[in-house]
XYZ file of N, CA, C and O in Angstrom:
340
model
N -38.829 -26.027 -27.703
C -38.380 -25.497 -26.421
C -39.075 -26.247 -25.297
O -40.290 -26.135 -25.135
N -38.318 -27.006 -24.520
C -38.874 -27.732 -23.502
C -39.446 -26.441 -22.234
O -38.814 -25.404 -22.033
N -40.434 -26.724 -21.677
C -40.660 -26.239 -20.262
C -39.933 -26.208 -19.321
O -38.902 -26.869 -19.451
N -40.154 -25.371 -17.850
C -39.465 -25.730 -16.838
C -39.233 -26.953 -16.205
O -38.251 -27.592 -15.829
N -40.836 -27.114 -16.207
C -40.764 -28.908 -15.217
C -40.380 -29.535 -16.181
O -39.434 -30.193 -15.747
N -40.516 -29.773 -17.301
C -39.983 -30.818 -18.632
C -38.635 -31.032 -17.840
O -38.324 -32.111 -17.335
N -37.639 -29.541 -17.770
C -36.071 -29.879 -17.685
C -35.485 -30.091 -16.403
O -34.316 -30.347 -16.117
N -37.042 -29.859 -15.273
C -36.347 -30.153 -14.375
C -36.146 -31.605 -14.364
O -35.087 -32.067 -13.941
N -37.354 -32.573 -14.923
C -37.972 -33.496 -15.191
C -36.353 -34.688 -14.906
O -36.021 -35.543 -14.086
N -35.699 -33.982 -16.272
C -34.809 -34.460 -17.252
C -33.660 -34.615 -16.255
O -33.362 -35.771 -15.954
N -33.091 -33.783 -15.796
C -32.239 -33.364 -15.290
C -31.849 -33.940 -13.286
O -30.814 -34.050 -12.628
N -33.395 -34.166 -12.984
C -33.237 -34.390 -11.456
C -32.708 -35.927 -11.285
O -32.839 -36.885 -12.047
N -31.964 -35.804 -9.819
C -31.494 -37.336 -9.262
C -32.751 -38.043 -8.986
O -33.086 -39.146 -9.418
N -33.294 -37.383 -8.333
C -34.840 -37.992 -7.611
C -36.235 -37.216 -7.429
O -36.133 -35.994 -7.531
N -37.602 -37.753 -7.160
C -38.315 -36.724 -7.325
C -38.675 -35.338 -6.802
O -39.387 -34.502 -7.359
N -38.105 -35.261 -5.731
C -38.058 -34.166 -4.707
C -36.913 -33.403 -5.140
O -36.864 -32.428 -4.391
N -36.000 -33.359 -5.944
C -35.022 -32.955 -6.848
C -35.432 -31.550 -7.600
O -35.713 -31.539 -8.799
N -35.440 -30.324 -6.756
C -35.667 -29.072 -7.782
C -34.370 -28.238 -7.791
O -34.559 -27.157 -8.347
N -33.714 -28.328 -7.558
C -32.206 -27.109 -7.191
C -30.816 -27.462 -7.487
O -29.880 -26.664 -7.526
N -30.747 -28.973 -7.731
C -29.501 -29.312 -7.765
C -28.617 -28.613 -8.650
O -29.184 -27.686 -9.229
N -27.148 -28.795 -8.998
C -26.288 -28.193 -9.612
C -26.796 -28.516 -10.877
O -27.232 -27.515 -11.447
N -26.945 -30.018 -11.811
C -27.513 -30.320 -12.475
C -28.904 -29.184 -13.139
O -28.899 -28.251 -13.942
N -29.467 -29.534 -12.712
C -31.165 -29.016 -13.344
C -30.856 -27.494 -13.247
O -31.406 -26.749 -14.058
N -29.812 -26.861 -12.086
C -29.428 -25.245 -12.550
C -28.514 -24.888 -13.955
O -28.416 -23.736 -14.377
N -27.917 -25.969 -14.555
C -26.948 -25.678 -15.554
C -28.134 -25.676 -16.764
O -28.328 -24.737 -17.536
N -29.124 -27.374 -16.732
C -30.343 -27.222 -17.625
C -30.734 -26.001 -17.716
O -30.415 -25.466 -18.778
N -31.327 -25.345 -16.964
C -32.162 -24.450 -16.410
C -31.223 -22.870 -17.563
O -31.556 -22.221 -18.555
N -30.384 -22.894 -16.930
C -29.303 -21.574 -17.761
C -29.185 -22.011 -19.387
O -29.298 -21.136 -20.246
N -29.033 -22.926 -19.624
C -28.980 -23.450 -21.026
C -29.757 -23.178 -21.588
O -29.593 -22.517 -22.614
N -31.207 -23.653 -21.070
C -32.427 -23.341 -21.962
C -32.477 -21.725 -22.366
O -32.454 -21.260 -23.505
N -32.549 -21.023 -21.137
C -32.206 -19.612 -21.133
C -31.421 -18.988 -22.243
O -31.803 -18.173 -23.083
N -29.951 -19.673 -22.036
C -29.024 -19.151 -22.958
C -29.227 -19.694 -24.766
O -28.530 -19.281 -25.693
N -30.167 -20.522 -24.857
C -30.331 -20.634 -25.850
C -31.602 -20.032 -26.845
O -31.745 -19.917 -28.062
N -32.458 -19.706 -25.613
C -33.457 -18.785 -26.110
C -33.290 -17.569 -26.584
O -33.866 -17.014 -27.519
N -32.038 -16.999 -25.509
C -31.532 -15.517 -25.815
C -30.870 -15.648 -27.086
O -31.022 -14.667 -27.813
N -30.031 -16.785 -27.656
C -29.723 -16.596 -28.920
C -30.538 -16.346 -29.716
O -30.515 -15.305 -30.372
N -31.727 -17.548 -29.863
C -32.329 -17.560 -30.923
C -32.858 -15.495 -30.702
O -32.712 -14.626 -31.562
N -33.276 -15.370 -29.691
C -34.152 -13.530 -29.639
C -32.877 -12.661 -30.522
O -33.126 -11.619 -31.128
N -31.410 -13.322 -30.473
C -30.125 -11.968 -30.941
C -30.436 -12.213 -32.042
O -30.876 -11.332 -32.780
N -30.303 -13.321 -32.383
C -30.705 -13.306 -34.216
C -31.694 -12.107 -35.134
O -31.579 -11.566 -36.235
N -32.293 -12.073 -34.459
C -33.388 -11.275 -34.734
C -33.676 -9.675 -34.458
O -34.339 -8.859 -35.098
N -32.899 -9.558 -33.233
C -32.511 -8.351 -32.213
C -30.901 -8.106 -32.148
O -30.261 -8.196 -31.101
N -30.328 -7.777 -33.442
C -29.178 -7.739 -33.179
C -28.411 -6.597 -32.171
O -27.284 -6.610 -31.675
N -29.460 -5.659 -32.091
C -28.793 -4.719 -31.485
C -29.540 -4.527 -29.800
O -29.294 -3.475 -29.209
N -30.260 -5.383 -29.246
C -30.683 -5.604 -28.172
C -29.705 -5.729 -26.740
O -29.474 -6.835 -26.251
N -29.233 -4.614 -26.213
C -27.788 -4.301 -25.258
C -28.571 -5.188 -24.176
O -28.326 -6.356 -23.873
N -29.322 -4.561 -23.795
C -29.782 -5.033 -22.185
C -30.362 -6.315 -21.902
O -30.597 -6.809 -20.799
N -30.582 -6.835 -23.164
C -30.582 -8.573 -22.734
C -29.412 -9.063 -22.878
O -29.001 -10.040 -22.251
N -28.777 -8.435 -23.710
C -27.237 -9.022 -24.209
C -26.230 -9.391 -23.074
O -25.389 -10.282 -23.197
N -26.473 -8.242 -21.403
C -26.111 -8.143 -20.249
C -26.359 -9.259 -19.696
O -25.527 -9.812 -18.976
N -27.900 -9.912 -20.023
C -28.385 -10.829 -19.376
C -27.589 -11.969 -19.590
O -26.873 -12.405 -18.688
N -27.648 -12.491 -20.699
C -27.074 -13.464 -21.725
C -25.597 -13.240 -20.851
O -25.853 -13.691 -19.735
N -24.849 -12.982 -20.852
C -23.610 -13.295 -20.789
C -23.208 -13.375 -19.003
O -22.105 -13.820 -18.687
N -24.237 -12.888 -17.871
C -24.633 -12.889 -16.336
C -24.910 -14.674 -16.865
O -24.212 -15.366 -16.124
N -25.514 -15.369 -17.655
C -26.604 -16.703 -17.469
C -24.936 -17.634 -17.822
O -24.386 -18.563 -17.231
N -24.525 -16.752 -19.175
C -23.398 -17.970 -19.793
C -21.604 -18.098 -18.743
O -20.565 -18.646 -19.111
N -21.869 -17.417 -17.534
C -20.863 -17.105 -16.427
C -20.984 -18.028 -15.286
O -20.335 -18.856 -14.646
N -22.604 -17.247 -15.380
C -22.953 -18.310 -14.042
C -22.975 -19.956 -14.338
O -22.595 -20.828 -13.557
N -23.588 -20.162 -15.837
C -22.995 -21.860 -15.981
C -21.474 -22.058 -15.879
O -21.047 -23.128 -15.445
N -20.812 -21.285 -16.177
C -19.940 -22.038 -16.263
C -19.151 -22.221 -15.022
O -18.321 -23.067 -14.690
N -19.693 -21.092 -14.383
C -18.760 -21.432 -12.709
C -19.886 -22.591 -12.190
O -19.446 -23.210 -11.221
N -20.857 -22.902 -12.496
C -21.579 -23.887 -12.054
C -20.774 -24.881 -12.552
O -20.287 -25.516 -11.617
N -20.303 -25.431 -14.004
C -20.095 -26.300 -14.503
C -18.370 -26.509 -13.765
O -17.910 -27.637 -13.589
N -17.879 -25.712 -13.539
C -16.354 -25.698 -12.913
C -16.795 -27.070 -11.396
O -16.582 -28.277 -11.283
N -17.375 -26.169 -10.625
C -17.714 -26.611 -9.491
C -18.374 -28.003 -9.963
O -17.568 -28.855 -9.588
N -19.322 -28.571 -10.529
C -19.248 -29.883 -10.988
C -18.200 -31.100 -11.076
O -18.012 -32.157 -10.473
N -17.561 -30.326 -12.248
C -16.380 -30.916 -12.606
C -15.709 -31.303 -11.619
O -15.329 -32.471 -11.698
N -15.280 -30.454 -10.250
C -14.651 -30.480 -9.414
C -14.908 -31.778 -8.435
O -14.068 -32.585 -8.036
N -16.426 -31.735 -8.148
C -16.645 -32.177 -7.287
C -17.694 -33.605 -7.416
O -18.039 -34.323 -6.477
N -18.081 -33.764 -8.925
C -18.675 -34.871 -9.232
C -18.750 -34.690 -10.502
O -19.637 -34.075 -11.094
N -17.322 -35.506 -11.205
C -16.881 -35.656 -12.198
C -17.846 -36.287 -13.344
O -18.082 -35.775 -14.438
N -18.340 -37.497 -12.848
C -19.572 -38.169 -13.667
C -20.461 -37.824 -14.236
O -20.740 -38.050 -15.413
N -21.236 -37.001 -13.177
C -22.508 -36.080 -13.505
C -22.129 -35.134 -14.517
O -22.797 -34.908 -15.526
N -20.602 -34.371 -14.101
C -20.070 -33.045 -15.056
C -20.478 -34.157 -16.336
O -21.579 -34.022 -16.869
N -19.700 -35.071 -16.724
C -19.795 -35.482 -18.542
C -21.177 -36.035 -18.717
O -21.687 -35.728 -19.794
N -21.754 -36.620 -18.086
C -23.506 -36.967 -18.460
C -24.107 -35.931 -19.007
O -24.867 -35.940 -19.976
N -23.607 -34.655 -18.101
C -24.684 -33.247 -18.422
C -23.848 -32.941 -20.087
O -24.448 -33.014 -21.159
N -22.341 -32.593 -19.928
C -22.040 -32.097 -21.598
C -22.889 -33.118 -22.484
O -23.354 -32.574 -23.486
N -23.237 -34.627 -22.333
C -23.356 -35.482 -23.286
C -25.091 -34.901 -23.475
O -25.658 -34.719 -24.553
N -25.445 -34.777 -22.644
C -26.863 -34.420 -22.157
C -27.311 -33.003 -23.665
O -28.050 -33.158 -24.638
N -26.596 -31.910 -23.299
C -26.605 -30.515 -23.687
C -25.807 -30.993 -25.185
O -26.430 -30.986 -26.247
N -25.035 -31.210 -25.140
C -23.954 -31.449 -26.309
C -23.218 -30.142 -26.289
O -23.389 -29.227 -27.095
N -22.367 -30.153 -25.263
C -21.615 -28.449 -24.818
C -20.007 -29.507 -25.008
O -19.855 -30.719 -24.858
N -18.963 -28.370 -25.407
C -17.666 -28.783 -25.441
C -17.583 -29.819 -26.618
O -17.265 -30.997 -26.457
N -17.839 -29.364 -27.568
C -17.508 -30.904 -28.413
C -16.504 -31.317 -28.815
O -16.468 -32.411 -29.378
């Protein structure tokens, strides 16, 4: 599991780079993949389950708006994550 700064690390245009659309989709991913690994284990865990699916919404209207508006970056990041295969 990478860190925060690790993904902001990964993810930024430049060094002053903390917020972009980019490093927010990183940012939800890591999230959404942590919460999996916790369901595995917690199958019956409701109130993160709320969380989890608020994180996997908000990427994707993040990832819409990408797509939209800087097509390039949108496929770097799937190639990045390995999302949509």
């Amino acid at each position: 599991m990478k860190t925060k700064k690790e993904i902001i690390k990964s993810f930024a245009a430049n060094k002053k780079d903390v917020g972009s659309t980019a490093i927010q989709i990183g940012l939800l991913s890591a999230k959404i993949n942590k919460l999996s690994e916790h369901f595995k284990k917690f199958k019956k865990d409701k109130h993160s389950f709320r969380g989890l699916t608020k994180s996997v919404n908000q990427r994707k209207r993040l990832l819409n708006y990408l797509s939209k508006y800087d097509p390039k970056s949108y496929n770097d990041i799937l190639k990045k994550l390995n999302l949509r295969k």
